[in-house]
Amino acid sequence: MTETAKMRRDAPTRRHFLSTGAAAAAVAGVCAPQVAFGRAGGKTIIKVFMRGGADGLLLFPKIDDDNYYANHQGAAVPRPGSGPASEQALIFPGRRRRSRALNPNLAPLMEIWEDDNLMVSPATGFPENRRSHFEAQSQISSATAGPEEQGYLNRFLALRGFSDPFAGAVLGKRDMSKDLAGPRMVPVVASPNQFGGAAYSNTALGRGLRLAAELLNAGEPLNAAAVDWQGDWDSHTELVARTDRPWTDQNFRRNRDMATGAGDLLTFYRELRRMGRLRDVVVLVGTEFGRTIQINGSRGTDHGRGGAWFAFGGRIRNTFLGDAPLPDWIPPAQQRGDNPARWLPDVVNYKDIAAEILVRHLGLGARDVGRVLPGWTWTPQNFLRG
């Protein structure tokens, strides 16, 4: 099996993207789609997966809750006004309730908030989650609790009858994402052009977002894309660096992964705005589960339930969806097993977030939600205008 063909250094063209996509699709073990040019533009969802179970209390620390600091002793993002300014959690301007703040490594996201275009859902999940990485990722991507192999974005493309080769694409990596797996064939493209343009990192997220920008700029009718944010999310040990800059030391991989990824997301946001496509594209970032509320013996956090999701673009307005208070300090004897006090509950089901984007952004009929998200009845969360 040959390596994905390297993209040429000239300006992007549809023919070039299509030929490269066909080669990449063959690498991924799927058939290359037939060329059938269709309309350009339309609406797009970019699904970004933080695989590994990102700690929502690390990304969006609960700074008004003393129990966060009691349970995260020595590994809680400092409140504003305590310690060096560069190491403190960042307050979201204009919020009356300051229950959640922003990790300083994610500071680039604040520009999106200041544009009134960021949704944060800090306690998101689904009740069938048994906190297994592979199983939970598979269930989220297929929107089913069983062994279903078709991704919900593949169902959406098939239902809407999109036939263009780049109506759906897996971008920035070499393997198929289950979100887009299924009978509706999609290309897998690992490497972007090197013709210039905005600067992204050479990570799966950076490559994927750069490819998405190139496709949109080239006029491809990209309706759904899957991208991975390959951070150091599986935080069983050392949630925070043991240095004099524990929260921003870029030699510590988790800090660096967050800062690099947030920078790529902001670069993509700015490119969409420059292209006049910001209202056409929604970026949805999610993870398979959250982490435990209390630090373990290795200064890390173990598998939990409710995790942090966020989204921007489209007609999203600044919104914080459901959250939950944290329990008092959990004694060591209760820090094992399925004690529900160990993790945030699933306050918001990820399917309601996905359904709102499918209906209010991508134009899916509300009565068809149960066909894309099998059997699901949508409860609007109202983070999208109109």
Short mmCIF file of C-alpha atoms in Angstrom, two decimals:
data_model
loop_
_atom_site.label_atom_id
_atom_site.label_comp_id
_atom_site.label_asym_id
_atom_site.label_seq_id
_atom_site.Cartn_x
_atom_site.Cartn_y
_atom_site.Cartn_z
CA MET A 1 0.00 0.00 0.00
CA THR A 2 1.57 3.25 -1.10
CA GLU A 3 1.87 6.40 0.98
CA THR A 4 -0.58 9.24 0.34
CA ALA A 5 0.62 11.16 -2.69
CA LYS A 6 2.34 14.41 -1.81
CA MET A 7 0.44 17.47 -2.87
CA ARG A 8 2.00 19.71 -5.47
CA ARG A 9 3.31 23.14 -4.53
CA ASP A 10 1.06 25.09 -6.89
CA ALA A 11 -2.14 26.90 -5.95
CA PRO A 12 -5.05 24.61 -4.97
CA THR A 13 -7.42 23.50 -7.72
CA ARG A 14 -10.40 21.19 -7.64
CA ARG A 15 -8.74 18.72 -9.99
CA HIS A 16 -5.67 18.60 -7.74
CA PHE A 17 -7.70 18.09 -4.58
CA LEU A 18 -9.80 15.42 -6.21
CA SER A 19 -6.83 13.46 -7.56
CA THR A 20 -5.05 13.66 -4.21
CA GLY A 21 -8.24 12.70 -2.37
CA ALA A 22 -8.65 9.65 -4.58
CA ALA A 23 -5.13 8.50 -3.77
CA ALA A 24 -5.72 9.09 -0.08
CA ALA A 25 -9.02 7.24 -0.17
CA ALA A 26 -7.24 4.22 -1.62
CA VAL A 27 -4.73 4.36 1.22
CA ALA A 28 -7.60 4.41 3.71
CA GLY A 29 -9.04 1.26 2.17
CA VAL A 30 -12.08 2.81 0.54
CA CYS A 31 -13.04 3.31 -3.08
CA ALA A 32 -12.15 6.59 -4.71
CA PRO A 33 -15.31 8.61 -5.39
CA GLN A 34 -16.28 9.53 -8.92
CA VAL A 35 -15.69 13.15 -9.92
CA ALA A 36 -18.99 15.03 -10.04
CA PHE A 37 -18.71 18.77 -9.61
CA GLY A 38 -21.61 20.31 -7.77
CA ARG A 39 -22.46 23.58 -6.14
CA ALA A 40 -19.76 25.42 -4.23
CA GLY A 41 -20.35 26.88 -0.80
CA GLY A 42 -23.18 25.83 1.47
CA LYS A 43 -22.85 24.96 5.13
CA THR A 44 -20.12 22.93 6.81
CA ILE A 45 -19.46 21.14 10.10
CA ILE A 46 -15.87 20.43 11.16
CA LYS A 47 -15.92 17.75 13.87
CA VAL A 48 -12.75 17.87 16.01
CA PHE A 49 -12.13 14.93 18.36
CA MET A 50 -9.91 15.25 21.46
CA ARG A 51 -9.19 11.53 21.74
CA GLY A 52 -8.07 10.35 25.17
CA GLY A 53 -10.67 11.85 27.49
CA ALA A 54 -9.80 15.52 27.93
CA ASP A 55 -10.12 16.81 31.50
CA GLY A 56 -12.86 19.43 31.38
CA LEU A 57 -11.79 20.91 34.71
CA LEU A 58 -8.37 21.50 33.18
CA LEU A 59 -9.71 23.16 30.04
CA PHE A 60 -12.43 25.19 31.79
CA PRO A 61 -11.57 25.28 35.52
CA LYS A 62 -14.44 25.77 37.97
CA ILE A 63 -12.93 28.73 39.79
CA ASP A 64 -15.94 29.69 41.93
CA ASP A 65 -16.18 26.24 43.51
CA ASP A 66 -14.02 25.65 46.60
CA ASN A 67 -14.53 21.92 46.13
CA TYR A 68 -12.57 22.10 42.88
CA TYR A 69 -9.53 23.30 44.81
CA ALA A 70 -10.12 20.84 47.67
CA ASN A 71 -10.28 17.88 45.28
CA HIS A 72 -7.54 19.11 42.93
CA GLN A 73 -4.99 19.89 45.65
CA GLY A 74 -1.80 21.11 43.96
CA ALA A 75 -3.24 20.63 40.47
CA ALA A 76 -5.98 23.25 40.16
CA VAL A 77 -5.67 26.21 37.79
CA PRO A 78 -5.22 29.25 40.10
CA ARG A 79 -8.06 31.71 40.51
CA PRO A 80 -7.57 35.16 39.01
CA GLY A 81 -5.73 37.32 41.53
CA SER A 82 -3.69 34.46 43.00
CA GLY A 83 -0.08 33.89 41.96
CA PRO A 84 1.62 35.12 38.77
CA ALA A 85 -0.83 36.64 36.29
CA SER A 86 0.38 34.43 33.43
CA GLU A 87 -0.47 31.30 35.43
CA GLN A 88 -4.05 32.23 36.34
CA ALA A 89 -7.33 31.10 34.86
CA LEU A 90 -8.82 33.63 32.43
CA ILE A 91 -12.24 35.13 33.14
CA PHE A 92 -14.74 35.27 30.28
CA PRO A 93 -15.70 38.96 29.97
CA GLY A 94 -19.35 39.78 30.46
CA ARG A 95 -20.33 36.63 32.34
CA ARG A 96 -22.36 37.37 35.46
CA ARG A 97 -21.67 33.90 36.85
CA ARG A 98 -17.97 33.15 36.84
CA SER A 99 -18.37 29.44 37.49
CA ARG A 100 -16.05 28.45 34.64
CA ALA A 101 -12.92 30.16 33.36
CA LEU A 102 -10.36 29.39 30.64
CA ASN A 103 -7.04 27.57 31.00
CA PRO A 104 -4.27 30.11 30.18
CA ASN A 105 -2.97 27.81 27.43
CA LEU A 106 -6.30 28.19 25.65
CA ALA A 107 -6.08 32.00 25.66
CA PRO A 108 -6.49 32.25 21.83
CA LEU A 109 -10.10 31.11 22.26
CA MET A 110 -10.84 34.33 24.14
CA GLU A 111 -10.83 36.26 20.84
CA ILE A 112 -13.69 34.07 19.65
CA TRP A 113 -15.59 34.73 22.89
CA GLU A 114 -15.03 38.45 22.49
CA ASP A 115 -16.65 38.12 19.04
CA ASP A 116 -19.74 36.55 20.70
CA ASN A 117 -19.21 33.30 18.81
CA LEU A 118 -18.28 30.57 21.35
CA MET A 119 -20.38 27.85 22.99
CA VAL A 120 -19.01 25.88 25.95
CA SER A 121 -20.75 22.78 27.30
CA PRO A 122 -18.60 21.75 30.28
CA ALA A 123 -20.52 18.64 31.44
CA THR A 124 -21.34 16.76 28.23
CA GLY A 125 -21.65 13.03 27.64
CA PHE A 126 -24.18 10.21 27.29
CA PRO A 127 -25.65 7.74 29.81
CA GLU A 128 -24.48 4.54 28.07
CA ASN A 129 -20.81 5.56 28.43
CA ARG A 130 -18.79 2.89 30.27
CA ARG A 131 -15.63 5.01 30.20
CA SER A 132 -13.68 2.85 27.78
CA HIS A 133 -11.72 4.98 25.29
CA PHE A 134 -12.35 2.90 22.18
CA GLU A 135 -15.95 2.03 22.99
CA ALA A 136 -16.92 5.59 23.93
CA GLN A 137 -15.26 7.10 20.85
CA SER A 138 -17.07 4.56 18.67
CA GLN A 139 -20.44 5.22 20.30
CA ILE A 140 -20.10 9.00 19.96
CA SER A 141 -19.08 8.74 16.31
CA SER A 142 -21.92 6.39 15.40
CA ALA A 143 -24.46 7.97 17.79
CA THR A 144 -25.48 4.47 18.88
CA ALA A 145 -24.77 2.30 21.92
CA GLY A 146 -24.27 -0.84 19.86
CA PRO A 147 -21.72 -2.12 17.32
CA GLU A 148 -22.97 0.14 14.50
CA GLU A 149 -20.18 0.82 12.01
CA GLN A 150 -21.68 3.82 10.19
CA GLY A 151 -20.85 7.27 11.50
CA TYR A 152 -23.63 9.80 12.02
CA LEU A 153 -22.01 12.30 9.63
CA ASN A 154 -21.93 9.59 6.96
CA ARG A 155 -25.65 9.04 7.57
CA PHE A 156 -26.24 12.76 7.20
CA LEU A 157 -24.40 12.95 3.86
CA ALA A 158 -26.23 9.88 2.53
CA LEU A 159 -29.62 11.16 3.65
CA ARG A 160 -29.09 14.55 2.01
CA GLY A 161 -27.86 12.90 -1.19
CA PHE A 162 -24.61 14.86 -1.43
CA SER A 163 -22.61 13.33 -4.29
CA ASP A 164 -19.57 15.61 -4.58
CA PRO A 165 -16.27 13.87 -3.77
CA PHE A 166 -15.48 16.41 -1.05
CA ALA A 167 -18.95 16.69 0.46
CA GLY A 168 -17.29 14.81 3.32
CA ALA A 169 -13.60 14.32 4.12
CA VAL A 170 -11.28 13.11 6.85
CA LEU A 171 -8.49 15.65 7.04
CA GLY A 172 -4.99 15.84 8.51
CA LYS A 173 -4.42 12.14 9.24
CA ARG A 174 -4.11 8.84 7.38
CA ASP A 175 -6.85 6.73 8.95
CA MET A 176 -10.63 6.91 8.64
CA SER A 177 -12.64 8.64 11.38
CA LYS A 178 -15.72 6.66 12.30
CA ASP A 179 -17.83 9.86 12.23
CA LEU A 180 -17.61 9.66 8.42
CA ALA A 181 -17.24 5.89 7.96
CA GLY A 182 -19.93 4.03 6.07
CA PRO A 183 -21.39 3.30 2.63
CA ARG A 184 -21.17 6.94 1.50
CA MET A 185 -17.47 6.94 0.49
CA VAL A 186 -15.31 9.87 1.59
CA PRO A 187 -11.63 10.66 0.94
CA VAL A 188 -8.95 10.69 3.61
CA VAL A 189 -6.34 13.39 3.00
CA ALA A 190 -3.33 13.58 5.31
CA SER A 191 -1.18 16.46 4.04
CA PRO A 192 -2.08 19.99 2.93
CA ASN A 193 -0.55 21.98 0.11
CA GLN A 194 2.65 23.86 0.85
CA PHE A 195 1.87 26.87 -1.30
CA GLY A 196 1.76 29.38 1.55
CA GLY A 197 -1.12 31.00 3.35
CA ALA A 198 -1.86 31.07 7.05
CA ALA A 199 0.57 29.37 9.41
CA TYR A 200 -0.69 26.22 11.15
CA SER A 201 1.22 23.73 13.26
CA ASN A 202 2.39 20.46 11.72
CA THR A 203 0.02 18.45 13.92
CA ALA A 204 -3.05 16.42 12.96
CA LEU A 205 -5.21 19.38 14.01
CA GLY A 206 -3.10 21.97 12.21
CA ARG A 207 -2.94 19.90 9.01
CA GLY A 208 -6.65 19.13 9.13
CA LEU A 209 -7.73 22.74 9.63
CA ARG A 210 -5.36 23.95 6.93
CA LEU A 211 -6.79 21.40 4.50
CA ALA A 212 -10.32 22.48 5.40
CA ALA A 213 -9.39 26.10 4.73
CA GLU A 214 -7.84 25.16 1.38
CA LEU A 215 -10.90 23.17 0.32
CA LEU A 216 -13.30 25.94 1.29
CA ASN A 217 -11.13 28.56 -0.38
CA ALA A 218 -11.01 26.43 -3.56
CA GLY A 219 -14.81 26.37 -3.70
CA GLU A 220 -15.26 22.71 -2.79
CA PRO A 221 -18.72 21.96 -1.35
CA LEU A 222 -17.35 20.55 1.91
CA ASN A 223 -20.35 19.73 4.11
CA ALA A 224 -18.72 17.59 6.83
CA ALA A 225 -15.12 16.99 7.86
CA ALA A 226 -13.50 15.02 10.67
CA VAL A 227 -10.24 16.19 12.27
CA ASP A 228 -8.29 14.95 15.32
CA TRP A 229 -6.73 17.12 18.02
CA GLN A 230 -4.04 14.72 19.19
CA GLY A 231 -3.22 16.22 22.57
CA ASP A 232 -1.88 14.56 25.71
CA TRP A 233 -5.45 14.13 26.94
CA ASP A 234 -5.20 10.77 28.76
CA SER A 235 -4.10 12.40 32.01
CA HIS A 236 -3.71 9.50 34.46
CA THR A 237 -0.41 11.00 35.66
CA GLU A 238 1.00 14.51 36.17
CA LEU A 239 -1.89 16.73 35.18
CA VAL A 240 0.33 19.76 35.72
CA ALA A 241 4.05 20.44 35.23
CA ARG A 242 6.40 20.39 38.23
CA THR A 243 8.08 23.70 37.40
CA ASP A 244 7.85 27.34 38.46
CA ARG A 245 5.42 27.83 35.54
CA PRO A 246 3.17 24.78 35.99
CA TRP A 247 0.32 26.04 33.81
CA THR A 248 2.18 27.65 30.92
CA ASP A 249 5.57 25.90 30.69
CA GLN A 250 5.66 24.90 27.01
CA ASN A 251 8.23 22.17 27.68
CA PHE A 252 5.39 20.28 29.35
CA ARG A 253 3.57 18.44 26.59
CA ARG A 254 0.01 18.92 27.85
CA ASN A 255 0.47 22.69 28.08
CA ARG A 256 2.08 22.76 24.65
CA ASP A 257 -0.67 20.64 23.07
CA MET A 258 -3.36 22.95 24.42
CA ALA A 259 -1.58 26.16 23.39
CA THR A 260 -0.69 24.87 19.92
CA GLY A 261 -4.19 23.55 19.27
CA ALA A 262 -5.90 26.72 20.48
CA GLY A 263 -3.61 28.72 18.20
CA ASP A 264 -4.59 26.56 15.22
CA LEU A 265 -8.28 26.95 16.01
CA LEU A 266 -7.92 30.74 16.17
CA THR A 267 -5.96 30.76 12.88
CA PHE A 268 -8.77 28.80 11.22
CA TYR A 269 -11.37 31.14 12.72
CA ARG A 270 -9.54 34.17 11.34
CA GLU A 271 -9.22 32.52 7.91
CA LEU A 272 -12.94 31.84 7.80
CA ARG A 273 -13.60 35.47 8.68
CA ARG A 274 -11.17 36.68 6.00
CA MET A 275 -12.84 34.45 3.38
CA GLY A 276 -16.28 35.65 4.39
CA ARG A 277 -17.18 32.04 5.33
CA LEU A 278 -17.39 32.31 9.12
CA ARG A 279 -21.19 32.03 9.19
CA ASP A 280 -21.03 29.02 6.85
CA VAL A 281 -18.84 26.82 9.07
CA VAL A 282 -19.33 25.41 12.57
CA VAL A 283 -16.38 23.80 14.36
CA LEU A 284 -17.47 21.33 17.05
CA VAL A 285 -14.80 20.11 19.50
CA GLY A 286 -15.54 17.13 21.75
CA THR A 287 -14.04 14.25 23.72
CA GLU A 288 -15.20 10.77 24.74
CA PHE A 289 -15.53 11.46 28.48
CA GLY A 290 -14.31 13.75 31.25
CA ARG A 291 -12.05 12.87 34.15
CA THR A 292 -12.38 12.33 37.89
CA ILE A 293 -13.00 15.33 40.11
CA GLN A 294 -10.26 14.33 42.54
CA ILE A 295 -6.56 14.04 41.77
CA ASN A 296 -5.20 10.49 42.02
CA GLY A 297 -1.99 9.32 43.68
CA SER A 298 0.00 10.10 40.51
CA ARG A 299 -1.19 13.72 40.39
CA GLY A 300 -3.42 12.83 37.47
CA THR A 301 -7.12 12.26 36.83
CA ASP A 302 -8.82 9.01 35.84
CA HIS A 303 -11.70 8.22 33.51
CA GLY A 304 -14.92 10.07 34.34
CA ARG A 305 -18.20 11.00 32.72
CA GLY A 306 -19.29 14.54 31.81
CA GLY A 307 -16.58 16.23 29.73
CA ALA A 308 -16.03 19.64 28.13
CA TRP A 309 -17.23 20.28 24.58
CA PHE A 310 -17.18 23.59 22.77
CA ALA A 311 -18.06 25.03 19.36
CA PHE A 312 -17.68 28.21 17.33
CA GLY A 313 -18.59 29.65 13.94
CA GLY A 314 -21.93 29.69 12.17
CA ARG A 315 -24.58 31.64 14.05
CA ILE A 316 -23.36 30.49 17.46
CA ARG A 317 -23.70 32.98 20.27
CA ASN A 318 -21.73 33.06 23.52
CA THR A 319 -23.35 30.32 25.59
CA PHE A 320 -22.52 28.13 28.57
CA LEU A 321 -24.70 25.04 28.64
CA GLY A 322 -25.47 22.91 31.72
CA ASP A 323 -23.02 22.33 34.54
CA ALA A 324 -23.10 20.73 38.01
CA PRO A 325 -21.68 21.58 41.45
CA LEU A 326 -18.74 19.54 42.68
CA PRO A 327 -18.95 17.39 45.83
CA ASP A 328 -16.97 17.99 49.00
CA TRP A 329 -13.54 16.40 49.29
CA ILE A 330 -13.86 12.71 48.48
CA PRO A 331 -12.22 10.38 51.07
CA PRO A 332 -9.69 7.89 49.67
CA ALA A 333 -12.00 4.95 50.42
CA GLN A 334 -14.57 6.46 48.03
CA GLN A 335 -12.11 7.28 45.25
CA ARG A 336 -12.46 3.91 43.54
CA GLY A 337 -15.08 2.17 41.44
CA ASP A 338 -18.33 3.60 40.15
CA ASN A 339 -19.01 6.12 42.91
CA PRO A 340 -20.95 8.83 40.98
CA ALA A 341 -19.42 11.52 43.21
CA ARG A 342 -16.07 10.93 41.49
CA TRP A 343 -17.01 12.69 38.26
CA LEU A 344 -19.28 15.31 36.76
CA PRO A 345 -22.60 13.91 35.51
CA ASP A 346 -23.70 14.05 31.89
CA VAL A 347 -25.74 17.24 32.22
CA VAL A 348 -25.99 17.76 28.43
CA ASN A 349 -26.20 14.89 25.96
CA TYR A 350 -23.81 15.38 23.04
CA LYS A 351 -26.58 14.27 20.66
CA ASP A 352 -28.55 17.43 21.45
CA ILE A 353 -25.51 19.53 20.51
CA ALA A 354 -25.01 17.56 17.29
CA ALA A 355 -28.73 17.73 16.46
CA GLU A 356 -28.85 21.50 16.88
CA ILE A 357 -25.96 21.92 14.44
CA LEU A 358 -27.51 19.45 11.99
CA VAL A 359 -30.89 21.19 12.03
CA ARG A 360 -30.18 24.89 12.59
CA HIS A 361 -26.88 25.10 10.74
CA LEU A 362 -26.82 22.32 8.14
CA GLY A 363 -30.53 22.43 7.34
CA LEU A 364 -31.55 18.89 8.29
CA GLY A 365 -35.29 18.59 8.83
CA ALA A 366 -36.12 18.26 12.53
CA ARG A 367 -38.15 15.13 11.82
CA ASP A 368 -35.05 13.52 10.28
CA VAL A 369 -32.91 13.87 13.41
CA GLY A 370 -33.81 10.33 14.48
CA ARG A 371 -32.58 8.98 11.14
CA VAL A 372 -29.12 10.55 11.53
CA LEU A 373 -28.93 10.08 15.31
CA PRO A 374 -30.89 6.81 15.50
CA GLY A 375 -33.97 7.05 17.67
CA TRP A 376 -32.99 10.39 19.19
CA THR A 377 -35.53 13.08 20.05
CA TRP A 378 -33.83 16.47 19.96
CA THR A 379 -34.05 18.87 22.91
CA PRO A 380 -32.90 22.32 21.61
CA GLN A 381 -30.05 23.88 23.57
CA ASN A 382 -30.44 27.28 21.84
CA PHE A 383 -26.78 28.14 21.33
CA LEU A 384 -27.40 28.84 17.63
CA ARG A 385 -29.25 32.00 16.67
CA GLY A 386 -32.34 31.65 14.52
#
